[in-house]
Amino acid sequence: VTLAGNRTLDNPTNITVGQSGSIFITQDGTGNRTLSLGTDYETAGGAGITLSTAASAVDLIPYFVKASKVVRK
């Protein structure tokens, strides 16, 4: 996903318990874009995520599904 503005990663659909994968987030040529998470996402300590802000920076967000409505990063 390339961010061309501040965005929200909506809650996932069609997920399976035990599923895992990676989401790559790329800043556009401007950078300083933010990504908020839908309510079904959990992060360590509830800290959310922090993306790199430089233009064209790429971040990797690994995830796994622990329950049908909970995605951990």
Coordinates of C-alpha atoms in Angstrom, one line a residue:
V1 CA 0.0 0.0 0.0
T2 CA 1.4 3.4 -0.9
L3 CA 0.1 6.2 1.3
A4 CA -0.9 9.4 -0.6
G5 CA -2.5 10.9 2.4
N6 CA -3.3 10.1 6.0
R7 CA -5.2 6.8 6.0
T8 CA -7.0 4.2 8.2
L9 CA -6.4 0.5 7.8
D10 CA -10.0 -0.8 8.0
N11 CA -10.9 -3.9 10.0
P12 CA -10.1 -7.0 8.0
T13 CA -12.7 -9.3 6.4
N14 CA -12.5 -13.0 5.5
I15 CA -9.7 -13.7 7.9
T16 CA -8.9 -17.2 9.4
V17 CA -7.7 -17.9 12.9
G18 CA -3.9 -18.7 12.6
Q19 CA -3.5 -16.7 9.4
S20 CA -0.4 -14.6 9.2
G21 CA 1.3 -12.4 6.7
S22 CA 2.9 -9.0 6.0
I23 CA 1.7 -5.6 5.1
F24 CA 4.1 -3.3 3.3
I25 CA 3.4 0.4 3.8
T26 CA 5.2 2.9 1.5
Q27 CA 5.3 6.7 2.0
D28 CA 4.6 8.6 -1.2
G29 CA 7.0 11.2 -2.6
T30 CA 5.9 13.7 0.1
G31 CA 6.2 11.5 3.2
N32 CA 4.9 12.3 6.7
R33 CA 1.7 10.3 6.1
T34 CA 0.0 8.5 9.0
L35 CA -1.8 5.2 9.2
S36 CA -4.5 4.6 11.9
L37 CA -5.7 1.1 12.7
G38 CA -9.3 -0.2 12.7
T39 CA -10.7 -1.3 16.1
D40 CA -10.1 -5.0 15.5
Y41 CA -6.3 -4.5 15.5
E42 CA -4.2 -5.0 18.6
T43 CA -0.6 -3.9 19.1
A44 CA 1.9 -4.7 21.8
G45 CA 1.0 -2.7 24.9
G46 CA -1.7 -0.9 22.9
A47 CA 1.0 1.4 21.5
G48 CA -0.2 1.5 18.0
I49 CA 2.2 1.7 15.1
T50 CA 4.8 4.2 14.1
L51 CA 5.7 4.5 10.5
S52 CA 8.9 5.9 9.0
T53 CA 8.1 9.4 7.7
A54 CA 10.7 10.0 5.0
A55 CA 9.5 10.3 1.4
S56 CA 9.4 6.8 -0.3
A57 CA 10.2 5.1 3.1
V58 CA 8.9 1.5 3.3
D59 CA 7.7 -0.2 6.6
L60 CA 6.8 -3.8 7.1
I61 CA 4.0 -4.7 9.4
P62 CA 3.9 -8.5 10.2
Y63 CA 0.5 -9.8 11.5
F64 CA -1.2 -12.9 12.7
V65 CA -4.9 -13.6 13.5
K66 CA -5.5 -14.9 17.0
A67 CA -9.3 -14.8 16.9
S68 CA -11.9 -14.1 14.2
K69 CA -12.1 -10.4 15.2
V70 CA -8.6 -9.7 16.5
V71 CA -5.5 -9.1 14.4
R72 CA -2.1 -8.8 16.3
K73 CA 0.9 -6.9 14.9

